[in-house]
Every structure is written in structure tokens, then in C-alpha cells.
Coordinates of C-alpha atoms and ligand atoms in Angstrom, one line a residue:
M1299 CA -151.1 -208.2 93.8
I1300 CA -147.9 -210.0 92.9
A1301 CA -145.0 -208.2 94.5
L1302 CA -142.0 -207.1 92.4
V1303 CA -138.5 -207.4 93.8
P1304 CA -135.0 -206.4 92.5
R1305 CA -132.8 -209.2 91.2
E1306 CA -129.1 -209.4 90.9
F1307 CA -127.6 -206.4 89.1
H1308 CA -125.1 -203.7 89.6
L1309 CA -126.2 -200.2 88.8
F1310 CA -123.6 -197.8 87.5
Q1311 CA -123.4 -194.3 85.9
A1312 CA -121.5 -193.4 82.8
A1313 CA -121.6 -190.6 80.2
G1314 CA -124.5 -189.0 82.2
R1315 CA -126.8 -192.0 82.1
S1316 CA -127.6 -195.1 84.1
F1317 CA -126.6 -198.6 83.2
L1318 CA -127.2 -202.1 84.6
Y1319 CA -124.7 -204.9 84.8
L1320 CA -127.0 -207.9 84.9
V1321 CA -125.1 -210.5 87.0
P1322 CA -126.6 -213.8 85.9
S1323 CA -126.3 -213.0 82.2
A1324 CA -123.2 -210.7 82.5
A1325 CA -125.0 -208.3 80.1
V1326 CA -124.8 -204.5 80.2
F1327 CA -128.1 -202.7 79.8
A1328 CA -128.6 -199.0 79.2
L1329 CA -131.5 -197.5 81.1
D1330 CA -133.9 -194.9 79.8
E1331 CA -135.7 -192.6 82.2
A1332 CA -138.7 -194.8 82.6
T1333 CA -136.8 -198.1 83.3
S1334 CA -134.5 -196.2 85.6
A1335 CA -137.5 -194.8 87.6
V1336 CA -139.2 -198.2 87.7
L1337 CA -136.0 -199.9 89.0
R1338 CA -135.7 -197.2 91.7
V1339 CA -139.3 -197.8 92.9
V1340 CA -138.9 -201.6 92.9
S1341 CA -135.6 -201.3 94.8
E1342 CA -136.8 -198.8 97.4
R1343 CA -140.3 -200.2 98.0
A1344 CA -139.7 -203.9 98.2
G1345 CA -143.0 -205.8 97.9
E1346 CA -144.8 -203.2 95.6
G1347 CA -146.9 -204.7 92.8
E1348 CA -147.0 -203.4 89.3
D1349 CA -150.1 -201.3 90.0
G1350 CA -148.3 -199.7 92.9
V1351 CA -145.3 -198.9 90.6
V1352 CA -147.6 -197.3 88.1
A1353 CA -149.3 -195.2 90.8
A1354 CA -145.9 -194.1 92.2
L1355 CA -144.7 -192.8 88.9
S1356 CA -148.1 -191.6 87.4
D1357 CA -147.0 -187.9 87.6
R1358 CA -144.0 -188.5 85.4
F1359 CA -144.9 -191.3 82.9
E1360 CA -147.9 -192.6 81.0
P1361 CA -149.1 -196.0 82.4
A1362 CA -148.2 -197.7 79.1
A1363 CA -144.6 -196.5 79.4
I1364 CA -144.4 -197.9 82.9
H1365 CA -145.9 -201.2 82.0
A1366 CA -143.4 -201.5 79.0
A1367 CA -140.5 -200.7 81.4
V1368 CA -141.6 -203.3 83.9
A1369 CA -141.9 -205.9 81.1
E1370 CA -138.5 -205.0 79.8
L1371 CA -136.9 -205.3 83.3
L1372 CA -138.7 -208.6 83.9
E1373 CA -137.4 -209.9 80.6
V1374 CA -133.8 -209.1 81.3
R1375 CA -134.3 -210.4 84.9
A1376 CA -133.3 -207.1 86.6
I1377 CA -136.5 -207.5 88.6
G1378 CA -138.7 -210.5 89.3
Y1379 CA -141.7 -211.7 91.2
E1380 CA -141.2 -212.2 94.9
H1381 CA -142.4 -215.8 94.8
Q1382 CA -140.0 -216.9 92.1
P1383 CA -136.7 -218.4 93.2
L1384 CA -133.5 -216.4 92.6
D1385 CA -131.2 -217.4 89.7
T1386 CA -128.2 -219.2 91.2
P1387 CA -125.0 -219.8 89.2
P1388 CA -125.8 -222.9 87.2
R1389 CA -123.5 -225.8 88.1
V1390 CA -122.6 -226.6 84.5
L1391 CA -119.3 -228.3 83.9
P1392 CA -117.6 -228.0 80.5
M1393 CA -117.9 -230.7 77.9
M1394 CA -115.0 -233.1 78.1
P1395 CA -112.5 -233.5 76.6
F1396 CA -112.0 -229.8 76.5
P1397 CA -109.6 -228.8 73.7
L1398 CA -106.2 -227.5 74.8
N1399 CA -105.7 -224.0 73.4
T1400 CA -102.6 -222.7 75.2
M1401 CA -99.6 -224.7 76.4
V1402 CA -97.2 -222.8 78.7
L1403 CA -93.8 -224.5 78.3
N1404 CA -91.4 -224.0 81.2
V1405 CA -88.2 -224.4 79.2
T1406 CA -86.1 -223.8 82.4
N1407 CA -86.7 -223.3 86.0
Q1408 CA -83.4 -221.4 86.4
C1409 CA -83.0 -217.7 86.3
N1410 CA -80.1 -215.2 85.9
L1411 CA -82.0 -212.8 88.2
A1412 CA -83.0 -213.3 91.8
C1413 CA -86.1 -211.1 92.2
T1414 CA -86.9 -210.9 95.8
Y1415 CA -90.6 -211.5 95.3
C1416 CA -90.4 -214.3 92.8
Y1417 CA -93.0 -217.1 93.4
E1418 CA -90.6 -219.6 91.9
Y1419 CA -87.6 -219.0 94.2
G1420 CA -88.9 -217.0 97.2
E1421 CA -90.4 -218.3 100.4
D1422 CA -93.8 -218.8 98.8
K1423 CA -92.6 -221.3 96.1
I1424 CA -94.6 -224.4 95.3
V1425 CA -92.1 -226.3 93.3
D1426 CA -88.7 -227.1 94.7
T1427 CA -86.6 -226.0 91.7
A1428 CA -83.3 -226.4 93.6
H1429 CA -83.7 -229.9 95.0
G1430 CA -86.7 -231.3 93.2
K1431 CA -87.1 -234.0 90.6
Q1432 CA -87.4 -231.7 87.7
P1433 CA -84.4 -231.0 85.4
K1434 CA -83.1 -227.5 85.3
F1435 CA -83.6 -227.2 81.6
M1436 CA -86.1 -228.8 79.3
S1437 CA -84.5 -231.0 76.7
E1438 CA -85.2 -230.7 73.0
E1439 CA -86.8 -234.1 73.1
T1440 CA -89.2 -233.2 75.9
A1441 CA -90.1 -230.0 74.0
R1442 CA -90.8 -232.0 70.9
Q1443 CA -93.0 -234.4 72.9
S1444 CA -94.8 -231.4 74.4
V1445 CA -95.5 -230.1 70.9
E1446 CA -96.9 -233.5 69.9
F1447 CA -99.0 -233.5 73.1
L1448 CA -100.4 -230.0 72.2
L1449 CA -101.2 -231.0 68.6
R1450 CA -103.0 -234.1 69.9
E1451 CA -105.1 -232.2 72.4
S1452 CA -105.8 -228.9 70.6
G1453 CA -108.5 -227.8 68.2
P1454 CA -107.6 -226.2 64.9
T1455 CA -105.5 -223.5 66.6
A1456 CA -102.9 -223.8 69.2
H1457 CA -100.7 -221.4 71.1
V1458 CA -97.3 -222.1 72.7
T1459 CA -96.0 -219.7 75.4
F1460 CA -92.4 -220.2 76.5
F1461 CA -91.8 -219.4 80.1
G1462 CA -89.3 -219.9 82.9
G1463 CA -87.3 -219.2 85.1
E1464 CA -85.7 -217.0 82.5
T1465 CA -86.9 -218.3 79.2
L1466 CA -83.9 -217.1 77.1
L1467 CA -81.5 -219.2 79.3
N1468 CA -82.7 -222.1 77.1
F1469 CA -82.9 -220.2 73.8
P1470 CA -81.4 -223.1 71.7
V1471 CA -84.3 -225.4 72.7
L1472 CA -86.8 -222.6 72.2
K1473 CA -85.6 -222.0 68.7
A1474 CA -85.5 -225.6 67.7
T1475 CA -89.0 -226.1 69.2
I1476 CA -90.5 -223.3 67.1
A1477 CA -89.1 -224.8 63.9
Y1478 CA -90.4 -228.3 64.8
A1479 CA -93.8 -227.1 65.9
R1480 CA -94.3 -225.0 62.8
R1481 CA -93.6 -228.1 60.6
R1482 CA -95.7 -230.5 62.6
A1483 CA -98.6 -228.1 62.9
A1484 CA -98.6 -227.6 59.1
E1485 CA -98.6 -231.4 58.7
A1486 CA -101.5 -231.7 61.1
G1487 CA -103.4 -228.8 59.3
K1488 CA -103.4 -226.7 62.4
T1489 CA -102.6 -223.0 63.0
I1490 CA -100.0 -222.4 65.7
D1491 CA -98.4 -219.3 67.1
F1492 CA -95.9 -218.5 69.8
S1493 CA -95.1 -216.0 72.5
L1494 CA -92.6 -215.8 75.4
T1495 CA -92.0 -213.9 78.6
T1496 CA -88.5 -212.7 79.4
N1497 CA -86.7 -210.3 81.8
A1498 CA -84.8 -209.0 78.7
T1499 CA -81.4 -209.1 80.2
L1500 CA -80.2 -211.9 77.9
L1501 CA -81.5 -210.5 74.7
R1502 CA -78.8 -210.4 72.0
P1503 CA -79.0 -209.0 68.4
E1504 CA -79.4 -212.5 66.9
I1505 CA -82.2 -213.4 69.4
I1506 CA -84.0 -210.1 68.7
E1507 CA -83.6 -210.8 64.9
F1508 CA -85.1 -214.3 65.4
L1509 CA -88.0 -213.1 67.5
A1510 CA -88.8 -210.4 64.9
E1511 CA -88.4 -212.7 61.9
E1512 CA -90.5 -215.4 63.5
Q1513 CA -93.2 -213.0 64.7
I1514 CA -93.0 -214.2 68.2
G1515 CA -95.1 -212.3 70.7
V1516 CA -93.0 -210.9 73.5
T1517 CA -93.9 -209.8 77.0
V1518 CA -91.1 -208.2 79.1
S1519 CA -91.2 -208.5 82.8
I1520 CA -90.1 -205.1 84.1
D1521 CA -91.1 -202.9 87.0
G1522 CA -90.6 -199.4 85.7
P1523 CA -87.8 -196.8 86.0
R1524 CA -84.4 -197.7 87.4
E1525 CA -85.1 -197.2 91.1
L1526 CA -88.3 -199.2 91.0
Q1527 CA -86.9 -201.9 88.8
D1528 CA -83.8 -202.2 90.9
R1529 CA -85.8 -202.5 94.2
F1530 CA -86.6 -206.1 93.6
R1531 CA -85.4 -207.2 90.1
V1532 CA -81.8 -207.9 91.0
F1533 CA -79.0 -210.2 89.9
H1534 CA -77.8 -212.9 92.3
N1535 CA -75.1 -210.5 93.5
G1536 CA -77.7 -208.0 94.4
A1537 CA -77.0 -205.6 91.5
G1538 CA -80.0 -204.0 89.9
S1539 CA -81.0 -205.1 86.4
Y1540 CA -82.3 -201.9 84.9
D1541 CA -79.1 -200.8 83.2
V1542 CA -78.6 -204.2 81.6
A1543 CA -82.2 -204.6 80.5
A1544 CA -83.1 -201.1 79.3
P1545 CA -80.8 -200.8 76.2
K1546 CA -81.7 -204.3 75.1
I1547 CA -85.4 -203.6 75.4
K1548 CA -85.0 -200.4 73.4
E1549 CA -83.3 -202.4 70.7
L1550 CA -86.0 -205.1 70.8
L1551 CA -88.7 -202.4 70.4
R1552 CA -86.8 -200.8 67.6
R1553 CA -86.3 -204.0 65.6
H1554 CA -89.3 -206.2 66.5
R1555 CA -92.2 -204.5 64.8
S1556 CA -94.2 -207.5 63.6
R1557 CA -96.2 -207.8 66.8
P1558 CA -97.0 -205.3 69.6
I1559 CA -94.7 -205.8 72.6
G1560 CA -96.0 -205.5 76.1
A1561 CA -94.6 -204.9 79.5
R1562 CA -95.7 -206.8 82.5
V1563 CA -95.2 -205.1 85.9
T1564 CA -95.4 -206.7 89.3
L1565 CA -96.7 -204.3 91.9
T1566 CA -95.5 -204.4 95.5
S1567 CA -96.3 -202.2 98.5
D1568 CA -93.0 -200.4 97.8
T1569 CA -93.5 -199.9 94.1
L1570 CA -97.1 -198.6 93.7
D1571 CA -96.2 -195.5 91.6
I1572 CA -98.4 -196.8 88.8
T1573 CA -98.8 -193.6 86.7
R1574 CA -95.1 -193.0 86.7
I1575 CA -94.3 -196.6 85.8
Y1576 CA -96.8 -196.4 83.0
R1577 CA -95.4 -193.2 81.6
H1578 CA -91.9 -194.5 81.8
L1579 CA -92.6 -197.8 80.0
T1580 CA -94.8 -196.3 77.3
E1581 CA -93.5 -192.8 76.6
E1582 CA -89.8 -193.2 77.5
M1583 CA -89.2 -196.8 76.6
G1584 CA -91.8 -197.3 73.8
F1585 CA -93.8 -200.3 74.9
W1586 CA -97.1 -200.7 73.1
E1587 CA -99.0 -201.7 76.2
V1588 CA -98.4 -202.3 79.9
G1589 CA -100.2 -204.7 82.2
F1590 CA -100.0 -204.5 86.0
A1591 CA -100.4 -207.4 88.5
P1592 CA -100.1 -207.2 92.3
V1593 CA -97.4 -209.5 93.6
T1594 CA -98.6 -212.9 94.7
T1595 CA -97.3 -213.5 98.2
S1596 CA -98.3 -214.4 101.7
P1597 CA -99.5 -211.3 103.7
Q1598 CA -96.5 -211.6 106.1
Q1599 CA -94.0 -210.4 103.4
Q1600 CA -93.1 -206.8 103.9
Y1601 CA -93.7 -206.1 100.2
A1602 CA -97.2 -207.7 100.2
I1603 CA -99.9 -205.2 99.2
G1604 CA -102.2 -204.4 102.2
E1605 CA -105.5 -202.7 102.4
H1606 CA -104.2 -199.2 102.0
G1607 CA -102.0 -200.4 99.1
F1608 CA -105.0 -201.8 97.3
D1609 CA -106.8 -198.4 97.8
R1610 CA -103.9 -196.6 96.4
M1611 CA -103.6 -199.0 93.5
L1612 CA -107.3 -198.6 92.7
D1613 CA -107.1 -194.9 92.8
Q1614 CA -104.2 -194.8 90.2
F1615 CA -105.8 -197.6 88.1
R1616 CA -108.9 -195.4 87.9
R1617 CA -107.0 -192.4 86.8
L1618 CA -105.3 -194.4 84.0
A1619 CA -108.6 -195.9 83.0
R1620 CA -110.1 -192.4 82.6
E1621 CA -107.2 -191.5 80.4
F1622 CA -107.8 -194.7 78.4
A1623 CA -111.5 -193.8 78.0
D1624 CA -110.6 -190.3 76.8
A1625 CA -108.0 -191.6 74.3
I1626 CA -110.2 -194.3 72.9
A1627 CA -113.2 -191.8 72.6
E1628 CA -110.9 -189.8 70.3
N1629 CA -109.6 -192.9 68.4
R1630 CA -106.2 -192.6 69.9
H1631 CA -104.2 -195.6 71.2
H1632 CA -103.8 -196.1 74.9
G1633 CA -101.7 -199.0 76.3
F1634 CA -103.2 -199.7 79.7
S1635 CA -103.9 -203.3 79.0
N1636 CA -105.7 -204.1 82.3
V1637 CA -108.7 -202.0 81.3
K1638 CA -108.6 -203.1 77.6
D1639 CA -108.7 -206.8 78.6
T1640 CA -111.6 -206.3 81.0
I1641 CA -113.6 -204.3 78.6
E1642 CA -113.2 -207.0 76.0
E1643 CA -114.5 -209.5 78.5
I1644 CA -117.5 -207.3 79.4
H1645 CA -118.2 -206.8 75.7
K1646 CA -118.2 -210.5 75.1
G1647 CA -120.5 -211.1 78.1
V1648 CA -118.0 -213.3 79.7
S1649 CA -119.4 -215.1 82.8
K1650 CA -116.8 -217.4 84.3
A1651 CA -117.5 -220.6 86.0
F1652 CA -113.7 -220.8 86.7
P1653 CA -111.4 -217.8 87.2
C1654 CA -109.1 -218.5 84.3
G1655 CA -108.3 -221.2 81.7
A1656 CA -105.9 -223.1 83.9
G1657 CA -106.7 -226.8 83.9
L1658 CA -109.1 -226.3 81.1
G1659 CA -107.9 -224.6 77.8
L1660 CA -104.5 -223.8 79.3
L1661 CA -102.0 -226.2 80.9
G1662 CA -98.4 -225.7 82.1
V1663 CA -95.6 -228.2 81.2
S1664 CA -92.6 -228.6 83.6
T1665 CA -89.0 -228.9 82.4
G1666 CA -89.4 -232.7 82.8
G1667 CA -92.6 -232.9 80.8
D1668 CA -95.2 -233.1 83.6
V1669 CA -98.5 -231.4 82.7
A1670 CA -99.9 -229.2 85.5
L1671 CA -102.7 -226.8 86.1
C1672 CA -100.7 -223.8 84.7
H1673 CA -97.1 -222.6 84.5
R1674 CA -97.0 -221.6 88.2
F1675 CA -97.8 -225.1 89.3
A1676 CA -95.7 -226.9 86.6
G1677 CA -93.5 -229.5 88.4
S1678 CA -95.7 -229.8 91.5
D1679 CA -96.9 -233.3 92.0
E1680 CA -99.9 -232.1 93.9
H1681 CA -101.2 -230.2 90.9
K1682 CA -100.1 -232.6 88.2
F1683 CA -102.6 -233.5 85.5
G1684 CA -100.5 -236.0 83.6
T1685 CA -97.4 -236.0 81.4
V1686 CA -96.8 -235.0 77.8
N1687 CA -96.2 -238.6 76.9
E1688 CA -99.0 -240.2 78.8
G1689 CA -101.5 -237.4 78.2
I1690 CA -104.0 -235.7 80.5
D1691 CA -105.3 -237.6 83.5
R1692 CA -109.0 -237.0 82.6
A1693 CA -110.3 -238.2 86.0
R1694 CA -108.0 -235.9 87.8
Q1695 CA -108.9 -233.0 85.6
A1696 CA -112.7 -233.6 86.0
A1697 CA -112.2 -233.8 89.8
F1698 CA -110.4 -230.5 89.8
L1699 CA -113.1 -228.8 87.8
E1700 CA -115.8 -230.3 90.1
Q1701 CA -114.1 -228.9 93.2
H1702 CA -113.4 -225.4 91.8
H1703 CA -116.7 -224.4 90.2
I1704 CA -118.0 -220.9 91.2
A1705 CA -121.2 -222.4 92.4
D1706 CA -119.3 -224.0 95.3
K1707 CA -117.6 -220.8 96.4
T1708 CA -120.3 -219.7 98.8
D1709 CA -118.8 -216.2 99.4
C1710 CA -118.8 -215.6 95.7
S1711 CA -122.2 -216.9 94.8
R1712 CA -123.9 -213.6 95.8
C1713 CA -121.2 -211.3 94.6
W1714 CA -122.0 -209.0 91.6
A1715 CA -118.5 -209.2 90.3
R1716 CA -118.4 -213.0 90.1
P1717 CA -118.9 -213.2 86.2
L1718 CA -115.5 -211.6 85.8
C1719 CA -113.7 -212.6 88.9
S1720 CA -115.0 -216.1 89.8
G1721 CA -112.9 -216.2 92.9
G1722 CA -109.6 -215.2 91.4
C1723 CA -106.2 -216.9 90.6
Y1724 CA -105.7 -220.4 92.0
H1725 CA -102.0 -219.7 92.6
E1726 CA -102.8 -216.6 94.7
A1727 CA -105.3 -218.7 96.7
H1728 CA -102.8 -221.4 97.2
V1729 CA -100.2 -219.0 98.5
R1730 CA -102.6 -217.0 100.7
Y1731 CA -104.8 -219.8 102.0
G1732 CA -103.0 -223.0 101.2
S1733 CA -105.7 -224.2 98.9
T1734 CA -106.7 -223.6 95.3
T1735 CA -110.3 -224.1 96.1
R1736 CA -110.5 -220.9 98.3
P1737 CA -111.7 -217.7 96.8
N1738 CA -109.3 -214.7 97.2
L1739 CA -111.4 -212.8 99.7
H1740 CA -108.5 -210.6 100.7
Y1741 CA -109.0 -208.5 97.5
C1742 CA -112.8 -208.4 96.9
E1743 CA -113.0 -204.7 97.5
W1744 CA -110.3 -204.0 95.0
I1745 CA -111.9 -206.4 92.5
R1746 CA -115.3 -204.9 92.8
G1747 CA -113.9 -201.3 92.6
W1748 CA -111.9 -202.2 89.5
T1749 CA -114.8 -204.0 87.9
E1750 CA -117.0 -201.0 88.5
T1751 CA -114.4 -198.7 86.9
C1752 CA -114.2 -200.9 83.8
L1753 CA -118.0 -201.0 83.5
E1754 CA -118.0 -197.2 83.7
V1755 CA -115.4 -197.0 80.9
Y1756 CA -117.4 -199.5 78.9
G1757 CA -120.6 -197.5 79.3
E1758 CA -118.8 -194.4 78.4
L1759 CA -117.4 -195.8 75.2
S1760 CA -120.8 -197.2 74.2
E1761 CA -121.9 -193.6 74.1
R1762 CA -118.7 -191.8 72.9
N1763 CA -117.2 -194.4 70.5
P1764 CA -119.5 -197.3 69.8
A1765 CA -117.4 -198.1 66.7
F1766 CA -114.6 -199.1 69.0
L1767 CA -116.8 -201.7 70.7
A1768 CA -118.1 -202.9 67.3
R1769 CA -114.5 -203.4 66.3
L1770 CA -114.1 -205.9 69.2
D1771 CA -116.9 -207.9 67.5
R1772 CA -115.1 -207.8 64.2
A1773 CA -111.8 -208.8 65.8
E1774 CA -113.6 -211.8 67.4
A1775 CA -115.3 -212.7 64.1
R1776 CA -111.9 -212.6 62.4
A1777 CA -110.6 -214.9 65.0
E1778 CA -113.5 -217.3 64.4
V1779 CA -112.9 -217.2 60.6
A1780 CA -109.3 -218.0 61.3
V1781 CA -110.4 -221.0 63.4
Ligands
LIG1347 S1 -113.4 -213.4 95.2 FE1 -114.5 -211.7 96.1 S2 -114.8 -210.3 94.3 FE2 -114.2 -212.3 93.5 S3 -116.2 -213.2 93.0 FE3 -115.6 -213.9 95.1 S4 -116.6 -212.5 96.5 FE4 -116.6 -211.6 94.4
LIG1348 S1 -104.1 -220.0 88.2 FE1 -103.4 -217.8 88.3 S2 -101.3 -217.8 87.4 FE2 -102.3 -219.7 86.8 S3 -103.2 -219.2 84.7 FE3 -104.8 -218.9 86.3 S4 -104.6 -216.7 86.9 FE4 -102.7 -217.3 85.8

């Protein structure tokens, strides 16, 4: 007798049936009654052979159905033979040179706001923007050199995201760079597109007009209704920014219809009223979608989200995710982008060796032209990968990837959520633990709870609106054709 044992999977229920999330392949597998029953027997009676499984289920299924279910579960590696070694995350490093897809350009490290929790100016900052070597504003020349760098390093498509500080403090350079990049990309036969993040307080009619005309993707950093926004997002004199930002955002949303505009909310322990924030930003302000991210900070800060805060956050995320599932099942729009983004990853079978594209397809550029891991590290010597003029230090990039592979994060290597989490944001790890190599173990429960919720929504949509998931394939196929 060869004993059968369960392998790495996560079982979940959706739309009244059982599904498996197969960890090594990151695939979702719907179970019928026979496969479900076989899996239960193998999981509960470790060491049982196939004949034992048939005997245990002989009153409910024909032997042929049980053998077929065992074969299917073996094939997808939901179960295996006891003597066979477990699948471990393969230590495969990406082919180099990896094409640069997204360049985040920090056009300034200055800001007209002084948000209490800001990673750029608060106590947790990495880059000394006040006394460091980086200029306060990126020059037009450095921006042009950055464009040339991107066009050298990218494949057929390239994306520029303007970031800050407050991006619009350097609007003249931003505007000139877009014109230059469009011309140079056309000459190079490449497709290029642009987006920016702003706090919206400096929007003016001519800027809004430009963003709309040029079809620039816009994300607005905003934390919700007045009293939540004004808790942390304040001017240097301490005055809240809601009353300045809100009318400008409304004008932006009215005029800029060429691309959907999203809001990006930073959650703190004091501002966890997620449902209310969502309603305000979508129904009252008119944002197409809203994404939420917990504040990145050391645990000592009073606004850091603690264990109870993560529970509260998860509870509200789950409620909004349910609302998303019901809306999508009826072919209505829902703007909760956290769930939409994760569902897209699940659908594509994403299994990450690294938590995000930082240092790989995404790089940040500081105001002085230093190339770094991502925008949050731009200007930090410790996380520098080269300069826009000299190019990427390939040896340094390779060493970084060597040190940050999921296979080396021992705590993560047996976690069922690792295909989507892969240890979490490097910046968060740096702030929490002082090292980008550390996994973010302070939020595992939250990550696993949230991943489970997204799997449930995915399973439910596969039953209630499979056409929606099929459209994700077509959207991807269109992107490939565009490439
Ligand atoms: S950080 Fe936690 S949740 Fe994420 S992969 Fe590692 S162990 Fe899993
Ligand atoms: S390291 Fe963190 S902040 Fe930087 S790109 Fe990755 S997830 Fe975003």
C-alpha cells in the first residue's frame, strides 16, 4: 500500500460549493462531491492508501468515481504519495536584463502638505529630503535623461508615473516631460503612457484641462470625509486640507473623463471607518474606484494599526468585498479596487517570487536622477541601483534579487498565501524591521484573511458571473496585442 497524503492547498467555500487554492501552482480548482470526499478522507486519515479511500467511501460512490477523483487530485498535486518530497518554491531567478516597465519619477521631494504619517517626512523616513544630497525639484534635463533611460531599458511599452512629494509642485517639468517622452517614444517605435499621484490641493483649471486632454491617469491621495481627511492630511500650519481639495477634485472628476480616476486612502488606527470612507469617495465625490492601504510606520506610532485594528479592517474589507461580489454578479460596477486587483491576480494564477515589481520591472528615480528600488527608496544610497545616465548596476540588482527571493523567507515558504503575498512590501519591512529582506510577519493573519475573502469572491463569481472572469482574459489578451 502506498500512503496518500494531503499536499499544499487552501480549501474554501463559495456559492455553496468547495474550492481548492493549490499553493504551488496558484490555481483555483472547483471540487465535485467525489473529489471533495476523497480530499476529506486523505486529510483526516493520513497514511491511508487508495484502496482504503475506496473502502471508506464505498457507500457513497462507485469505485471508478473514487479512482478518477484520486487521479485528478494527484494530477493537480492536491494530494501526493507519502514517500514523494513536497514541492518547495523553486528558486528561479528572472532572466536578466529584465525589461523596465514602469518608471516612477519623483519630480520633487517637497510637499505643500505636512501629513503626520507621511513616510517621506515623518520619523520613519528613509531619505533625508531636508538635508540630503538630492535637489528639491527634478530639473527638466534630469527628467529628459530619465525618459531616455526608460526607453533604453523598456520593452515595446513603457509607463511613467509622476510622484513626489506633491507632484504638481513641479508641474512645468511634468508637462514638458510628457511632451518630450511622447515624441521620443514615437521615434523609438514604443508605446508610452503616463499617470500621476497628487493630493489635489494644487489643481487648477489649466492643469485639469491638460490632464484630461493628455489622458493622464490620476490617483488622488485622500482619506475620506472632512474630519477623517483633516485628522492627518494637513497643511504646514496645521489646517486641514479637505476644504481646499474637495472642490478641485469635483472639478477634476467632472472634466477628466478620458480615464477612470481613483482615490488612494491611507488607513490609520484613528481612521478605520472604511465603509463610510468608501461611500463618501464614490457616492458623494464621484471617484470611479477607491483603494485602501494601511499606513506604513513603526509600531510605536500612536496611529499605527495594531492587532485589533487589523481585525476591524478585515471585517469592513469583507463587507465591501461582499458588496463587490453582488454588484459584479449583476453586471454593475463596484469601485473597491483592492478586491478587483487581487481577483485579477488570482485569475491570472499569479505566483510571486518577489512581493512586487520593485527592483525588477519597476524602478524609482530620485529628483537628482538616482535609480532606486522604487519611489519610496528613491534618493537613498543604500537602495540605489544606478543612475539614469550610467544605467542600472546589474550586479547590484542581481544581488538584491538573490537576497529577496521567496524561497529564502523561511516563515513564508510554508504559508498558503505566499503566491500572492510573497512576504509583503520591502518598504514596510524596512520601516518595521530595519531590513527589506524580512517578511512582514506582523500582518500575516490579515493577509491570509483577506486572501481567503478574495478567493471566496473569485469562486462565487466563477459560478454567478463567469463572463466577468472571461473578460479579464480578454483584457489581458488585448494588452498583449497592444504589446
Ligand atoms: S508575510 Fe506572512 S502572509 Fe505573507 S507569505 Fe509570509 S508568512 Fe505568508
Ligand atoms: S516596495 Fe512597497 S512601496 Fe515599493 S513598489 Fe513594492 S509594494 Fe510598493
